[in-house]
Coordinates of C-alpha atoms and ligand atoms in Angstrom, one line a residue:
M1 CA -19.3 47.6 -57.0
K2 CA -19.5 44.0 -58.3
L3 CA -23.3 43.5 -58.4
N4 CA -25.0 40.5 -59.9
R5 CA -28.7 41.2 -59.2
L6 CA -30.9 44.3 -59.0
F7 CA -34.2 44.4 -57.1
I8 CA -36.6 47.4 -57.6
D9 CA -39.8 48.1 -55.7
R10 CA -42.6 47.5 -58.1
E11 CA -44.2 50.9 -57.4
L12 CA -40.9 52.6 -58.3
V13 CA -40.0 50.9 -61.6
A14 CA -41.3 53.7 -63.7
R15 CA -39.1 56.3 -62.1
A16 CA -36.3 57.8 -64.2
E17 CA -33.7 57.2 -61.5
A18 CA -34.6 53.4 -61.3
N19 CA -34.3 53.1 -65.1
R20 CA -31.0 55.0 -65.2
I21 CA -29.4 52.7 -62.5
A22 CA -30.8 49.6 -64.2
Q23 CA -29.4 50.6 -67.5
R24 CA -26.0 51.5 -66.1
L25 CA -25.8 48.1 -64.3
G26 CA -27.1 45.9 -67.1
I27 CA -27.6 43.0 -64.7
P28 CA -30.6 40.7 -64.1
T29 CA -33.4 42.8 -62.6
Q30 CA -36.4 41.7 -60.6
E31 CA -39.4 43.7 -59.5
V32 CA -40.5 43.1 -55.9
N33 CA -43.5 43.9 -53.9
S34 CA -41.7 44.2 -50.6
A35 CA -38.3 44.1 -48.9
G36 CA -39.2 40.6 -47.6
E37 CA -38.7 39.1 -51.1
V38 CA -35.2 40.6 -51.3
F39 CA -34.3 39.4 -47.8
E40 CA -35.5 35.9 -48.6
T41 CA -33.1 35.8 -51.6
V42 CA -30.2 37.1 -49.5
M43 CA -30.9 34.7 -46.6
A44 CA -30.8 31.7 -49.0
A45 CA -27.1 32.4 -49.8
S46 CA -24.5 30.5 -47.9
D47 CA -22.9 33.8 -46.7
P48 CA -25.8 36.3 -46.6
V49 CA -23.5 39.1 -45.4
A50 CA -21.4 38.7 -48.6
A51 CA -24.5 38.1 -50.8
G52 CA -26.1 41.3 -49.6
K53 CA -23.0 43.2 -51.0
R54 CA -23.6 41.9 -54.5
M55 CA -27.3 42.6 -54.7
L56 CA -28.8 46.1 -54.9
Y57 CA -32.2 47.0 -53.7
L58 CA -33.8 50.2 -55.1
T59 CA -36.6 51.4 -52.8
A60 CA -38.0 54.5 -51.2
N61 CA -37.1 55.7 -47.8
R62 CA -40.5 56.1 -46.2
G63 CA -39.1 57.3 -42.9
A64 CA -36.8 60.1 -42.0
F65 CA -33.9 60.9 -44.3
V66 CA -32.4 63.2 -41.5
R67 CA -31.7 61.4 -38.2
D68 CA -29.7 62.0 -35.1
C69 CA -26.7 59.8 -34.8
P70 CA -27.7 57.0 -32.3
G71 CA -24.4 57.6 -30.5
T72 CA -23.9 55.3 -27.6
S73 CA -25.0 55.7 -24.0
H74 CA -22.5 56.8 -21.3
Y75 CA -19.9 58.1 -23.8
T76 CA -19.3 61.5 -25.3
C77 CA -21.1 61.8 -28.6
C78 CA -20.3 64.3 -31.4
G79 CA -23.9 65.4 -32.2
Y80 CA -23.6 64.3 -35.9
R81 CA -26.8 64.2 -38.0
I82 CA -27.2 61.4 -40.4
L83 CA -28.5 61.7 -44.0
H84 CA -29.9 58.3 -44.7
V85 CA -29.4 58.0 -48.5
G86 CA -28.7 54.3 -48.6
A87 CA -27.5 51.4 -46.5
Y88 CA -24.7 48.9 -46.4
C89 CA -21.5 48.7 -48.4
S90 CA -20.0 46.9 -51.3
M91 CA -16.6 46.8 -49.7
D92 CA -15.9 44.2 -47.1
C93 CA -14.1 45.1 -43.9
A94 CA -13.8 42.5 -41.2
Y95 CA -14.6 45.0 -38.4
C96 CA -17.5 46.6 -40.2
I97 CA -20.4 47.0 -37.8
L98 CA -22.9 47.0 -40.6
Q99 CA -22.5 43.2 -41.0
A100 CA -24.4 42.8 -37.8
Y101 CA -26.4 46.0 -37.8
F102 CA -28.9 45.2 -40.6
H103 CA -30.9 41.9 -40.5
P104 CA -30.1 40.8 -43.1
P105 CA -27.7 43.4 -44.6
V106 CA -28.6 44.3 -48.2
L107 CA -27.1 47.0 -50.3
T108 CA -30.0 49.5 -50.5
F109 CA -30.4 52.8 -52.2
F110 CA -33.3 55.2 -51.8
I111 CA -34.6 56.9 -55.0
N112 CA -37.3 59.2 -53.6
T113 CA -34.8 62.0 -53.9
E114 CA -37.5 64.8 -53.9
D115 CA -38.4 63.8 -50.3
F116 CA -34.9 64.0 -49.1
V117 CA -34.2 67.4 -50.7
A118 CA -37.3 68.7 -49.0
Q119 CA -36.2 67.4 -45.6
I120 CA -32.7 68.8 -45.9
E121 CA -33.9 72.2 -47.0
K122 CA -36.1 72.3 -43.8
E123 CA -32.9 71.8 -41.8
F124 CA -31.2 74.7 -43.5
N125 CA -33.8 77.0 -42.2
K126 CA -32.9 76.2 -38.6
D127 CA -31.0 79.0 -37.0
K128 CA -27.9 76.9 -35.8
I129 CA -24.7 75.2 -37.0
Q130 CA -25.3 71.6 -38.0
R131 CA -23.0 68.9 -39.2
F132 CA -24.5 66.2 -41.5
G133 CA -23.0 63.1 -43.1
T134 CA -24.1 60.1 -45.2
G135 CA -21.3 57.8 -44.1
E136 CA -22.9 56.3 -41.0
F137 CA -25.0 53.4 -42.6
T138 CA -23.0 53.2 -45.9
D139 CA -19.8 54.4 -47.5
S140 CA -20.6 57.9 -48.9
L141 CA -18.8 57.5 -52.2
I142 CA -19.7 53.9 -53.3
W143 CA -22.7 55.4 -55.0
E144 CA -20.6 57.6 -57.3
G145 CA -20.8 55.3 -60.3
L146 CA -24.5 54.8 -60.0
S147 CA -26.2 58.0 -58.9
S148 CA -25.7 61.7 -58.8
V149 CA -26.8 61.9 -55.1
N150 CA -23.5 63.3 -54.0
E151 CA -23.4 65.9 -56.7
E152 CA -26.9 67.0 -55.7
L153 CA -25.9 67.1 -52.0
V154 CA -22.8 69.2 -52.7
R155 CA -24.9 71.7 -54.7
L156 CA -27.6 71.8 -52.0
F157 CA -25.1 72.5 -49.2
S158 CA -23.2 75.1 -51.3
G159 CA -26.3 77.3 -51.2
Q160 CA -26.4 78.0 -47.5
D161 CA -24.0 79.0 -44.7
R162 CA -25.0 77.2 -41.5
C163 CA -24.6 73.5 -42.3
V164 CA -21.8 71.4 -43.4
L165 CA -21.9 68.0 -45.2
E166 CA -19.3 65.3 -44.6
L167 CA -18.9 62.6 -47.2
K168 CA -16.9 59.8 -45.6
T169 CA -15.2 57.0 -47.6
K170 CA -12.6 54.4 -48.1
T171 CA -12.6 54.8 -51.9
T172 CA -10.9 57.3 -54.2
A173 CA -14.1 58.1 -56.1
V174 CA -13.8 61.9 -56.0
E175 CA -13.5 62.6 -59.7
R176 CA -17.0 63.9 -60.4
L177 CA -17.0 66.0 -57.3
L178 CA -13.8 67.9 -57.9
S179 CA -15.1 70.5 -60.3
L180 CA -18.4 71.2 -58.4
P181 CA -19.0 74.7 -56.9
H182 CA -18.9 73.4 -53.3
R183 CA -18.1 76.7 -51.5
R184 CA -16.3 74.6 -48.8
R185 CA -19.7 73.5 -47.4
T186 CA -18.8 69.8 -48.1
I187 CA -16.0 68.1 -46.3
L188 CA -14.4 65.1 -48.0
A189 CA -13.4 62.6 -45.3
W190 CA -11.4 59.4 -45.3
S191 CA -11.5 56.5 -42.9
L192 CA -7.9 55.6 -42.3
S193 CA -6.0 52.7 -40.8
S194 CA -2.5 51.2 -41.2
R195 CA -1.3 49.7 -44.4
E196 CA -1.1 46.3 -42.7
M197 CA -4.7 46.5 -41.4
V198 CA -5.9 47.4 -44.9
S199 CA -4.4 44.3 -46.4
R200 CA -5.5 42.1 -43.5
C201 CA -9.0 43.4 -42.7
E202 CA -10.3 45.6 -45.5
R203 CA -11.3 43.7 -48.7
G204 CA -12.0 45.9 -51.7
T205 CA -11.0 49.2 -50.2
A206 CA -8.5 51.6 -51.7
A207 CA -4.9 51.6 -50.4
I208 CA -3.9 54.2 -47.8
E209 CA -1.7 55.9 -50.4
A210 CA -4.5 56.1 -52.9
R211 CA -7.0 57.5 -50.3
L212 CA -4.5 60.2 -49.4
A213 CA -3.8 61.0 -53.0
A214 CA -7.5 61.5 -53.5
A215 CA -7.6 63.7 -50.4
A216 CA -4.7 65.8 -51.9
R217 CA -6.7 66.2 -55.1
A218 CA -9.8 67.2 -53.2
A219 CA -7.8 69.7 -51.1
A220 CA -6.2 71.1 -54.3
Q221 CA -9.8 71.9 -55.5
G222 CA -10.5 73.8 -52.3
Y223 CA -12.4 71.1 -50.5
P224 CA -11.9 70.9 -46.7
V225 CA -10.8 67.4 -45.7
A226 CA -11.1 65.2 -42.6
F227 CA -9.7 61.9 -41.4
H228 CA -11.0 59.2 -39.1
F229 CA -8.9 56.5 -37.5
D230 CA -11.8 54.2 -36.6
P231 CA -11.5 51.5 -35.7
I232 CA -8.0 51.4 -34.4
V233 CA -6.9 47.8 -33.8
I234 CA -4.6 47.5 -30.8
E235 CA -2.3 44.5 -31.1
D236 CA 1.4 43.9 -30.5
R237 CA 3.3 46.1 -32.9
S238 CA 0.2 47.6 -34.6
L239 CA 0.8 51.2 -33.5
P240 CA 3.8 52.0 -35.8
G241 CA 1.6 51.4 -38.8
Y242 CA -0.9 54.0 -37.7
L243 CA 1.9 56.4 -36.9
E244 CA 3.2 55.9 -40.4
T245 CA -0.3 56.8 -41.8
I246 CA -0.3 60.0 -39.8
E247 CA 3.0 61.0 -41.3
R248 CA 1.5 60.3 -44.8
I249 CA -1.5 62.5 -44.1
F250 CA 0.7 65.5 -43.5
A251 CA 2.8 64.7 -46.6
A252 CA -0.4 64.9 -48.6
V253 CA -2.4 67.8 -47.2
E254 CA -1.9 71.1 -45.4
P255 CA -3.0 71.0 -41.7
A256 CA -4.9 74.2 -42.1
N257 CA -7.3 72.5 -44.6
I258 CA -8.1 69.6 -42.2
V259 CA -11.4 70.2 -40.4
W260 CA -11.0 67.4 -37.8
I261 CA -9.3 64.1 -37.1
S262 CA -11.0 61.5 -35.0
L263 CA -9.6 58.5 -33.1
G264 CA -11.7 55.5 -32.1
A265 CA -10.5 52.1 -30.9
L266 CA -12.1 48.9 -32.1
R267 CA -15.4 48.3 -30.3
F268 CA -18.3 46.1 -31.2
M269 CA -21.6 44.6 -30.2
P270 CA -21.1 40.9 -29.1
A271 CA -23.1 39.8 -32.2
L272 CA -20.4 41.0 -34.5
K273 CA -17.8 38.7 -32.9
A274 CA -19.4 35.5 -34.4
V275 CA -19.7 37.2 -37.8
I276 CA -16.0 38.1 -37.8
E277 CA -15.0 34.6 -36.7
N278 CA -17.2 33.0 -39.4
R279 CA -16.4 35.3 -42.3
F280 CA -12.7 36.0 -41.5
P281 CA -11.4 32.8 -40.0
G282 CA -7.8 33.1 -38.9
L283 CA -8.1 36.8 -38.2
P284 CA -7.4 37.3 -34.5
L285 CA -9.3 40.6 -34.5
A286 CA -12.0 39.6 -32.0
C287 CA -9.9 37.3 -29.9
G288 CA -8.1 40.0 -28.0
E289 CA -9.0 40.7 -24.3
F290 CA -12.0 42.8 -24.3
I291 CA -14.2 44.2 -21.6
T292 CA -17.9 45.0 -21.9
G293 CA -18.4 48.8 -21.8
L294 CA -21.3 50.6 -20.2
D295 CA -23.0 50.6 -23.6
G296 CA -22.8 46.8 -23.9
K297 CA -20.1 46.9 -26.6
L298 CA -16.8 45.0 -26.3
R299 CA -13.8 47.3 -26.0
Y300 CA -10.1 47.1 -25.2
F301 CA -9.0 47.7 -21.6
K302 CA -8.8 51.4 -20.9
P303 CA -5.1 51.6 -20.4
L304 CA -4.5 50.1 -23.8
R305 CA -6.9 52.6 -25.4
I306 CA -5.3 55.6 -23.6
R307 CA -1.8 54.5 -24.6
A308 CA -2.7 54.2 -28.3
Y309 CA -4.7 57.5 -28.4
R310 CA -1.9 59.3 -26.6
R311 CA 0.8 58.2 -29.0
M312 CA -1.3 59.0 -32.0
A313 CA -2.4 62.4 -30.6
Q314 CA 1.2 63.3 -30.0
A315 CA 2.1 62.5 -33.6
I316 CA -0.8 64.5 -34.9
R317 CA -0.2 67.5 -32.7
R318 CA 3.5 67.6 -33.6
R319 CA 2.4 68.2 -37.2
A320 CA -0.9 70.1 -36.7
P321 CA -1.1 71.7 -33.2
E322 CA -4.3 73.6 -34.2
V323 CA -6.3 70.7 -35.8
C324 CA -9.5 69.7 -34.0
L325 CA -8.7 66.2 -32.7
Y326 CA -11.4 64.2 -30.9
L327 CA -12.1 60.8 -29.5
C328 CA -15.1 58.8 -30.7
M329 CA -17.3 57.4 -27.9
E330 CA -14.9 57.7 -25.0
D331 CA -15.5 59.0 -21.4
D332 CA -13.9 61.9 -19.7
E333 CA -11.2 59.9 -18.0
V334 CA -9.9 58.7 -21.4
W335 CA -10.1 62.2 -22.8
R336 CA -8.1 63.6 -19.9
E337 CA -5.4 60.9 -19.9
A338 CA -5.0 60.7 -23.7
L339 CA -5.6 64.3 -24.8
G340 CA -5.0 66.3 -21.6
F341 CA -8.5 67.9 -21.4
V342 CA -12.1 67.0 -21.3
P343 CA -14.6 68.3 -23.8
A344 CA -16.6 70.3 -21.2
E345 CA -13.5 72.6 -20.7
R346 CA -13.9 73.6 -24.4
G347 CA -17.7 74.0 -24.4
G348 CA -18.4 70.3 -25.1
L349 CA -17.6 68.1 -28.1
V350 CA -20.5 69.5 -30.2
A351 CA -19.2 73.1 -29.7
M352 CA -15.6 72.0 -30.5
L353 CA -16.7 70.4 -33.8
D354 CA -19.1 73.3 -34.7
E355 CA -16.2 75.7 -34.1
A356 CA -13.9 73.7 -36.4
A357 CA -16.6 73.8 -39.1
V358 CA -16.9 77.5 -38.7
R359 CA -13.1 78.1 -38.8
V360 CA -12.2 75.7 -41.7
C361 CA -15.3 75.6 -43.8
G362 CA -16.4 79.3 -43.3
L363 CA -19.8 78.5 -41.8
K364 CA -21.6 81.5 -40.3
R365 CA -23.2 81.6 -36.9
Ligands
SF4_401 S1 -15.8 50.7 -46.0 FE1 -16.9 51.2 -44.1 S2 -19.0 50.7 -44.5 FE2 -17.8 49.7 -46.1 S3 -17.4 47.6 -45.3 FE3 -15.7 48.9 -44.7 S4 -16.2 49.6 -42.6 FE4 -18.1 48.9 -43.6

């Protein structure tokens, strides 16, 4: 993180966690009465989306820490549960949906940890398999240098048998987690792309080779791992780069230790198009031919998506026929054409992923 300003809610300044973070950062710090004061500062910048990545706001999550993934209407959803520990990201990917999701986007971290521990423990008492993750509204591991939230989560999840935690990242910040007693209840997951897309579209993220080296280290310490190709950019000659990354995965980790691999083609709300064009001029990312999906998001034409998924799925299955491979936010026709089956034939996507978590992470039903 390259932060230049810290904001702390006035009512939280006396908290030990706020002091620890402020000391670690050693940057100008301002107490605020409300989020509005932070937003005003961010909006005054010439590029608020970039400014929000360099300022950190420490506040309390006064709502739910545990939420259902909003998914998207009309497409098959994975039934993921979000642990809302923080928001936004210090890295800068052109296709990042968070640029248009928050108004304005500001790097935010919640320090009322006791509330979130209580909410998660309540979930552990439910008599069912559940999959949780912190990587929906932020990158899970950008907080590693600042807070022990991940350490705390890994320990919490290690003490029960029905829930699994997925920490999803584009960083290599696994060092502190490696020696923790995780009991395979935490999955370390990486968002992947092609090397070309990383250099063109992902400012500040780790190289593909570095992400996979971190995955190999995690796997060597007994962590289950997972990979997400999302978003897949479909352009002339873009596919070989993704296929190369697939080969690199299997050179780095054993298929039996991979919980799941997901594929999702680039899709976005219309509002993100203008953000990409303004912030990444010259990048033809949003200029392709898109159709508006049933959920209002812009997507590639179906035949293009099917062809890309099919080629990538073939490459994955050649190396790992048993791995749980799934599509993110697609309909049955795409599943059938690309993967040869629809989720309902295997009990639904939720059941498929629960089964993978049982098989690879050792959860108990
Ligand atoms: S790493 Fe993920 S969360 Fe961070 S900017 Fe890139 S896409 Fe967004």
